[in-house]
Tab-separated table of C-alpha atoms and ligand atoms in Angstrom:
chain	number	residue	atom	x	y	z
A	1	MET	CA	-53.221	110.070	41.626
A	2	ILE	CA	-50.230	111.386	39.691
A	3	ARG	CA	-50.403	112.295	36.005
A	4	ILE	CA	-47.560	111.646	33.557
A	5	ALA	CA	-47.432	112.977	29.980
A	6	ILE	CA	-45.747	110.822	27.330
A	7	GLN	CA	-45.517	111.035	23.548
A	8	SER	CA	-48.621	109.555	21.900
A	9	LYS	CA	-46.782	108.267	18.854
A	10	GLY	CA	-43.332	108.730	17.440
A	11	ARG	CA	-39.819	107.892	18.399
A	12	LEU	CA	-40.163	108.168	22.166
A	13	ASN	CA	-43.536	106.463	22.570
A	14	GLU	CA	-42.414	102.858	22.549
A	15	GLU	CA	-39.499	103.239	24.933
A	16	SER	CA	-41.433	105.520	27.308
A	17	THR	CA	-44.174	102.880	27.492
A	18	ALA	CA	-41.615	100.093	27.903
A	19	LEU	CA	-39.867	101.953	30.739
A	20	LEU	CA	-43.132	102.434	32.638
A	21	GLN	CA	-43.987	98.767	32.137
A	22	GLU	CA	-40.510	97.740	33.263
A	23	ILE	CA	-40.961	99.591	36.567
A	24	GLY	CA	-44.260	97.847	37.228
A	25	ILE	CA	-46.618	100.534	35.927
A	26	GLY	CA	-48.876	98.372	33.822
A	27	ILE	CA	-50.060	100.700	31.101
A	28	ASP	CA	-52.045	98.975	28.403
A	29	ASP	CA	-50.806	100.583	25.205
A	30	SER	CA	-53.405	98.889	23.015
A	31	LYS	CA	-56.296	100.555	24.852
A	32	ARG	CA	-54.817	103.975	25.108
A	33	LYS	CA	-56.967	107.082	24.903
A	34	PHE	CA	-55.979	110.716	25.254
A	35	LEU	CA	-55.986	110.157	29.019
A	36	SER	CA	-55.945	106.680	30.534
A	37	LYS	CA	-55.854	105.393	34.049
A	38	VAL	CA	-53.195	102.836	34.974
A	39	PRO	CA	-54.933	99.736	36.425
A	40	ASN	CA	-52.288	98.761	39.003
A	41	PHE	CA	-50.775	102.105	40.023
A	42	PRO	CA	-52.274	105.437	41.155
A	43	MET	CA	-51.358	107.113	37.902
A	44	GLU	CA	-52.951	108.605	34.807
A	45	VAL	CA	-51.155	108.727	31.454
A	46	LEU	CA	-51.698	111.720	29.209
A	47	TYR	CA	-50.752	111.027	25.568
A	48	LEU	CA	-49.537	114.129	23.736
A	49	ARG	CA	-47.376	115.385	20.889
A	50	ASP	CA	-43.869	115.733	22.256
A	51	ASP	CA	-43.903	119.506	21.598
A	52	ASP	CA	-46.699	119.949	24.134
A	53	ILE	CA	-45.154	117.974	26.992
A	54	PRO	CA	-42.892	120.703	28.499
A	55	GLN	CA	-45.826	123.090	28.663
A	56	VAL	CA	-48.288	120.773	30.417
A	57	VAL	CA	-45.591	119.878	32.950
A	58	SER	CA	-44.488	123.474	33.531
A	59	CYS	CA	-48.032	124.502	34.400
A	60	GLY	CA	-48.795	121.375	36.447
A	61	THR	CA	-51.520	119.899	34.199
A	62	ALA	CA	-49.291	116.839	34.350
A	63	SER	CA	-46.914	116.439	37.296
A	64	LEU	CA	-44.435	114.384	35.290
A	65	GLY	CA	-43.419	113.957	31.672
A	66	ILE	CA	-41.063	111.987	29.451
A	67	VAL	CA	-39.662	114.039	26.592
A	68	GLY	CA	-36.437	114.793	24.688
A	69	GLU	CA	-34.035	117.315	26.229
A	70	ASN	CA	-34.180	119.107	22.870
A	71	GLU	CA	-37.877	119.917	23.385
A	72	VAL	CA	-37.235	121.036	26.965
A	73	ALA	CA	-34.445	123.374	25.854
A	74	GLU	CA	-36.374	124.676	22.853
A	75	LYS	CA	-39.467	125.548	24.855
A	76	GLY	CA	-37.410	127.198	27.601
A	77	LEU	CA	-40.192	126.702	30.170
A	78	ASP	CA	-39.763	126.180	33.884
A	79	VAL	CA	-39.635	122.413	34.475
A	80	ARG	CA	-37.453	120.286	36.716
A	81	VAL	CA	-35.285	117.840	34.756
A	82	VAL	CA	-35.202	114.877	37.115
A	83	LYS	CA	-33.389	112.115	35.266
A	84	LYS	CA	-31.774	111.206	31.973
A	85	LEU	CA	-33.386	107.997	30.788
A	86	GLY	CA	-30.773	106.583	28.425
A	87	PHE	CA	-32.882	106.328	25.261
A	88	GLY	CA	-33.937	108.634	22.406
A	89	GLY	CA	-30.369	109.812	21.907
A	90	CYS	CA	-29.763	112.285	19.090
A	91	ARG	CA	-27.987	115.535	18.369
A	92	ILE	CA	-28.951	118.792	16.711
A	93	SER	CA	-26.377	119.867	14.199
A	94	LEU	CA	-25.646	122.499	11.605
A	95	ALA	CA	-25.345	121.109	8.086
A	96	ILE	CA	-24.382	122.784	4.825
A	97	PRO	CA	-24.298	121.735	1.137
A	98	LYS	CA	-21.671	119.000	0.865
A	99	ASP	CA	-19.494	120.724	-1.738
A	100	SER	CA	-19.300	124.007	0.127
A	101	PRO	CA	-15.848	124.609	1.689
A	102	TYR	CA	-16.098	124.964	5.463
A	103	GLU	CA	-13.536	126.390	7.837
A	104	GLY	CA	-15.538	127.116	10.953
A	105	PRO	CA	-18.732	128.569	12.424
A	106	GLN	CA	-18.037	131.967	10.827
A	107	TRP	CA	-19.265	130.342	7.590
A	108	PHE	CA	-22.787	131.019	8.903
A	109	ASN	CA	-22.373	134.809	9.090
A	110	GLY	CA	-25.011	136.415	6.897
A	111	LYS	CA	-26.477	133.035	5.900
A	112	ARG	CA	-30.065	131.765	6.174
A	113	ILE	CA	-30.501	128.689	8.356
A	114	ALA	CA	-33.704	126.608	8.337
A	115	THR	CA	-34.708	124.904	11.590
A	116	SER	CA	-37.488	123.749	13.904
A	117	TYR	CA	-35.268	124.720	16.854
A	118	PRO	CA	-34.902	128.528	16.611
A	119	ARG	CA	-34.291	129.064	20.317
A	120	ILE	CA	-31.445	126.543	20.651
A	121	LEU	CA	-29.968	127.812	17.365
A	122	LYS	CA	-30.128	131.457	18.444
A	123	GLN	CA	-28.348	130.625	21.718
A	124	TYR	CA	-25.582	128.906	19.756
A	125	LEU	CA	-25.217	131.702	17.198
A	126	ASP	CA	-25.110	134.322	19.953
A	127	SER	CA	-22.486	132.343	21.857
A	128	GLN	CA	-20.311	132.294	18.709
A	129	GLY	CA	-20.995	135.930	17.841
A	130	ILE	CA	-22.568	134.948	14.512
A	131	LYS	CA	-25.304	136.956	12.832
A	132	ALA	CA	-27.484	134.774	10.636
A	133	GLU	CA	-31.114	134.665	9.576
A	134	ILE	CA	-33.230	131.931	11.119
A	135	GLU	CA	-36.011	130.455	8.934
A	136	ILE	CA	-38.473	128.511	11.051
A	137	ILE	CA	-39.742	125.357	9.335
A	138	THR	CA	-41.660	122.651	11.165
A	139	GLY	CA	-41.232	119.618	8.892
A	140	SER	CA	-38.662	118.289	6.367
A	141	VAL	CA	-36.039	120.874	7.257
A	142	GLU	CA	-33.434	118.901	5.293
A	143	VAL	CA	-34.961	119.853	1.915
A	144	ALA	CA	-34.796	123.615	2.600
A	145	PRO	CA	-31.381	124.272	0.950
A	146	ALA	CA	-32.309	122.354	-2.242
A	147	ALA	CA	-35.636	124.218	-2.308
A	148	GLY	CA	-33.812	127.550	-2.105
A	149	ILE	CA	-35.375	128.399	1.272
A	150	SER	CA	-32.060	128.491	3.128
A	151	ASP	CA	-28.285	128.124	2.796
A	152	ALA	CA	-27.961	125.657	5.661
A	153	ILE	CA	-30.011	123.715	8.189
A	154	PHE	CA	-29.979	123.129	11.919
A	155	ASP	CA	-31.720	119.822	12.537
A	156	ILE	CA	-31.777	116.543	14.434
A	157	VAL	CA	-29.237	113.989	13.288
A	158	SER	CA	-28.914	110.424	14.445
A	159	SER	CA	-27.124	108.376	11.768
A	160	GLY	CA	-26.582	111.171	9.248
A	161	GLY	CA	-28.188	109.189	6.387
A	162	THR	CA	-30.887	111.815	5.779
A	163	LEU	CA	-28.264	114.536	5.425
A	164	VAL	CA	-26.247	112.553	2.892
A	165	SER	CA	-29.301	111.738	0.787
A	166	ASN	CA	-30.102	115.473	0.661
A	167	GLY	CA	-26.594	116.468	-0.428
A	168	LEU	CA	-25.660	117.959	2.956
A	169	LYS	CA	-22.772	117.500	5.392
A	170	GLU	CA	-22.803	117.920	9.161
A	171	VAL	CA	-20.343	120.626	10.204
A	172	GLU	CA	-21.175	121.531	13.830
A	173	LYS	CA	-22.687	119.242	16.478
A	174	VAL	CA	-24.401	121.758	18.707
A	175	PHE	CA	-26.798	120.076	21.122
A	176	PHE	CA	-26.844	116.509	22.480
A	177	SER	CA	-30.164	115.153	23.669
A	178	GLU	CA	-31.757	112.080	25.182
A	179	ALA	CA	-35.130	111.374	26.741
A	180	VAL	CA	-35.537	112.802	30.245
A	181	LEU	CA	-38.056	112.535	33.052
A	182	ILE	CA	-39.295	116.025	33.867
A	183	ALA	CA	-41.436	117.235	36.765
A	184	TYR	CA	-43.610	120.195	37.689
A	185	PRO	CA	-41.402	122.488	39.816
A	186	ASN	CA	-43.906	122.705	42.715
A	187	LEU	CA	-44.955	119.103	43.260
A	188	SER	CA	-47.243	118.345	46.210
A	189	ALA	CA	-45.669	116.257	48.979
A	190	GLU	CA	-47.744	113.308	47.820
A	191	ASP	CA	-46.598	113.617	44.192
A	192	GLU	CA	-42.986	114.074	45.298
A	193	GLN	CA	-43.265	110.815	47.248
A	194	MET	CA	-44.641	109.087	44.154
A	195	LEU	CA	-41.819	110.526	42.038
A	196	GLN	CA	-39.251	109.144	44.502
A	197	THR	CA	-40.906	105.703	44.322
A	198	MET	CA	-40.695	105.808	40.538
A	199	LEU	CA	-37.086	107.030	40.610
A	200	PHE	CA	-36.012	104.140	42.820
A	201	ARG	CA	-37.495	101.732	40.297
A	202	ILE	CA	-36.154	103.631	37.274
A	203	ASP	CA	-32.624	103.566	38.735
A	204	SER	CA	-32.895	99.813	39.077
A	205	ALA	CA	-34.264	99.444	35.524
A	206	ILE	CA	-31.492	101.612	34.061
A	207	TYR	CA	-28.838	99.810	36.103
A	208	SER	CA	-30.073	96.384	34.940
A	209	ARG	CA	-30.113	97.407	31.280
A	210	ASP	CA	-27.543	95.592	29.149
A	211	LYS	CA	-26.403	93.447	32.078
A	212	LYS	CA	-26.338	89.635	32.150
A	213	TYR	CA	-25.948	87.037	34.845
A	214	ILE	CA	-23.014	84.722	34.133
A	215	LEU	CA	-22.120	81.456	35.862
A	216	MET	CA	-19.467	78.865	35.159
A	217	ASN	CA	-17.384	76.077	36.592
A	218	LEU	CA	-13.802	77.045	37.224
A	219	PRO	CA	-10.604	75.414	38.490
A	220	LYS	CA	-10.044	76.925	41.969
A	221	GLU	CA	-6.655	78.360	41.038
A	222	SER	CA	-8.314	80.468	38.305
A	223	VAL	CA	-10.643	82.368	40.658
A	224	GLU	CA	-8.365	85.365	40.992
A	225	ALA	CA	-7.845	85.665	37.241
A	226	ALA	CA	-11.600	85.302	36.636
A	227	THR	CA	-12.348	88.046	39.175
A	228	LYS	CA	-10.164	90.389	37.134
A	229	ILE	CA	-12.087	89.507	33.960
A	230	LEU	CA	-15.476	89.876	35.691
A	231	PRO	CA	-15.516	92.742	38.178
A	232	ALA	CA	-18.857	92.104	39.934
A	233	MET	CA	-21.092	94.442	41.940
A	234	ARG	CA	-19.171	93.758	45.129
A	235	SER	CA	-17.223	90.599	44.360
A	236	PRO	CA	-18.234	87.453	42.471
A	237	THR	CA	-19.987	84.605	44.270
A	238	VAL	CA	-17.748	81.520	44.484
A	239	MET	CA	-19.172	78.164	45.591
A	240	PRO	CA	-17.381	74.835	46.024
A	241	LEU	CA	-18.195	71.968	43.659
A	242	ALA	CA	-18.271	68.319	44.686
A	243	ALA	CA	-15.365	67.694	42.270
A	244	GLU	CA	-12.021	68.308	43.988
A	245	GLY	CA	-10.235	71.526	42.915
A	246	TRP	CA	-13.270	73.052	41.168
A	247	CYS	CA	-15.742	75.768	42.065
A	248	ALA	CA	-18.722	77.576	40.536
A	249	MET	CA	-18.491	81.295	40.023
A	250	HIS	CA	-21.483	83.638	39.542
A	251	SER	CA	-21.332	87.270	38.550
A	252	VAL	CA	-23.054	90.131	36.741
A	253	VAL	CA	-21.513	91.355	33.535
A	254	GLU	CA	-22.124	94.059	30.918
A	255	GLU	CA	-23.458	92.556	27.718
A	256	ASP	CA	-21.141	94.789	25.729
A	257	GLY	CA	-17.910	92.882	25.155
A	258	ILE	CA	-19.279	89.671	26.686
A	259	TRP	CA	-17.893	87.419	23.901
A	260	ASP	CA	-14.354	88.645	24.568
A	261	LYS	CA	-14.804	87.909	28.249
A	262	ILE	CA	-16.110	84.412	27.500
A	263	LEU	CA	-12.972	83.697	25.434
A	264	GLN	CA	-10.745	84.958	28.250
A	265	LEU	CA	-12.638	82.809	30.778
A	266	LYS	CA	-12.289	79.716	28.601
A	267	ALA	CA	-8.571	80.401	28.303
A	268	ILE	CA	-8.191	80.150	32.111
A	269	GLY	CA	-10.127	76.878	32.220
A	270	ALA	CA	-13.781	77.931	32.679
A	271	GLU	CA	-16.333	75.296	31.606
A	272	GLY	CA	-20.100	75.111	31.353
A	273	ILE	CA	-20.505	78.882	31.023
A	274	LEU	CA	-24.138	80.026	31.270
A	275	VAL	CA	-25.313	83.554	30.448
A	276	LEU	CA	-28.797	84.435	31.701
A	277	ASN	CA	-31.099	87.435	31.420
A	278	ILE	CA	-31.635	89.545	34.513
A	279	ASP	CA	-35.104	90.776	35.393
A	280	LYS	CA	-34.178	93.294	38.100
A	281	ILE	CA	-31.094	94.478	39.946
A	282	ILE	CA	-31.365	96.547	43.110
A	283	PRO	CA	-27.765	97.678	43.598
B	301	LIG	P1	-44.864	114.535	17.612
B	301	LIG	O1	-45.893	114.115	16.636
B	301	LIG	O2	-45.055	113.908	18.961
B	301	LIG	O3	-44.655	116.024	17.675
B	301	LIG	P2	-42.261	114.511	16.322
B	301	LIG	O4	-42.398	114.186	14.895
B	301	LIG	O5	-42.061	115.936	16.734
B	301	LIG	O6	-43.494	113.869	17.091
B	301	LIG	P3	-40.354	112.338	16.694
B	301	LIG	O7	-39.720	112.249	15.335
B	301	LIG	O8	-41.265	111.246	17.112
B	301	LIG	O9	-41.018	113.766	16.958
B	301	LIG	O10	-39.148	112.467	17.728
B	301	LIG	C1	-39.381	112.639	19.093
B	301	LIG	C2	-38.070	112.877	19.806
B	301	LIG	O11	-37.235	111.749	19.639
B	301	LIG	C3	-37.218	114.020	19.305
B	301	LIG	O12	-37.650	115.268	19.807
B	301	LIG	C4	-35.850	113.646	19.833
B	301	LIG	O13	-35.732	113.997	21.213
B	301	LIG	C5	-35.868	112.136	19.770
B	301	LIG	N1	-35.090	111.545	18.655
B	301	LIG	C6	-34.197	110.547	18.760
B	301	LIG	N2	-33.662	110.228	17.581
B	301	LIG	C7	-34.223	111.004	16.675
B	301	LIG	C8	-34.092	111.142	15.258
B	301	LIG	N3	-33.266	110.404	14.539
B	301	LIG	N4	-34.867	112.068	14.645
B	301	LIG	C9	-35.738	112.794	15.334
B	301	LIG	N5	-35.897	112.711	16.680
B	301	LIG	C10	-35.146	111.842	17.354
B	302	LIG	MG1	-43.033	117.117	17.856
């Protein structure tokens, strides 16, 4: 039985749950407790605040965890970062009042900076040779300058809308984060085996993300041009059609930019183009 810690609620909860479900670990989110057993997989899920996940994994209370790289770096504990998971992307940035002139990081010398990430901030300030005062605040960091608590903030940014509505501007993007799978550094052989099983499935899930299956009828002379438009995993599947001079071509394509590709395919004579969802790809 392997134990994995995930965020109980918040920005990473839904996608962590979805990823586990996608790789066949049938966790029932509606019935979740603090600790729940997965019905179809030898696994227990521990639901925690994201701040607590690095610690339980570093001491082995949970063998695995899904958490933001920002929390891993901030806690500075000994955990093995096994895999970036491709969701929960954000950055931690320095922001200052929007009307303040800014010419570079030296602006922060002698200033007070409010943050929930003092460790990551200190590393940055040290690396730049800046001496500033760090005010630790756990919630609503963005209101600190207006409240007179600080001159600047160091906080998570995704779209930047919160900064603008608080009269701030982002001036230094310091730390880029996404959700990662972390592991206890001294896993038992049995847990390591389980981790490898999960990784195989996670790789397939990540690889399949944003990919579609595309098939179409194509004049035979257009096959080469179509192959250039649709570089497949190895090469596209081409099958003859009963109609003379025509074939069917199947391939896998990134969803991003798919409409452009469809136009290009039509321009070389493709007809009856179908785009289908893919459940799993094992590359
Ligand atoms: P908890 O109650 O579990 O402590 P929290 O309030 O600390 O939750 P959330 O806001 O749910 O945390 O964010 C969890 C993680 O999601 C962050 O640590 C970060 O890695 C990631 N994240 C992605 N985008 C954002 C964003 N726009 N704002 C905050 N966190 C984000
Ligand atoms: Mg938290």
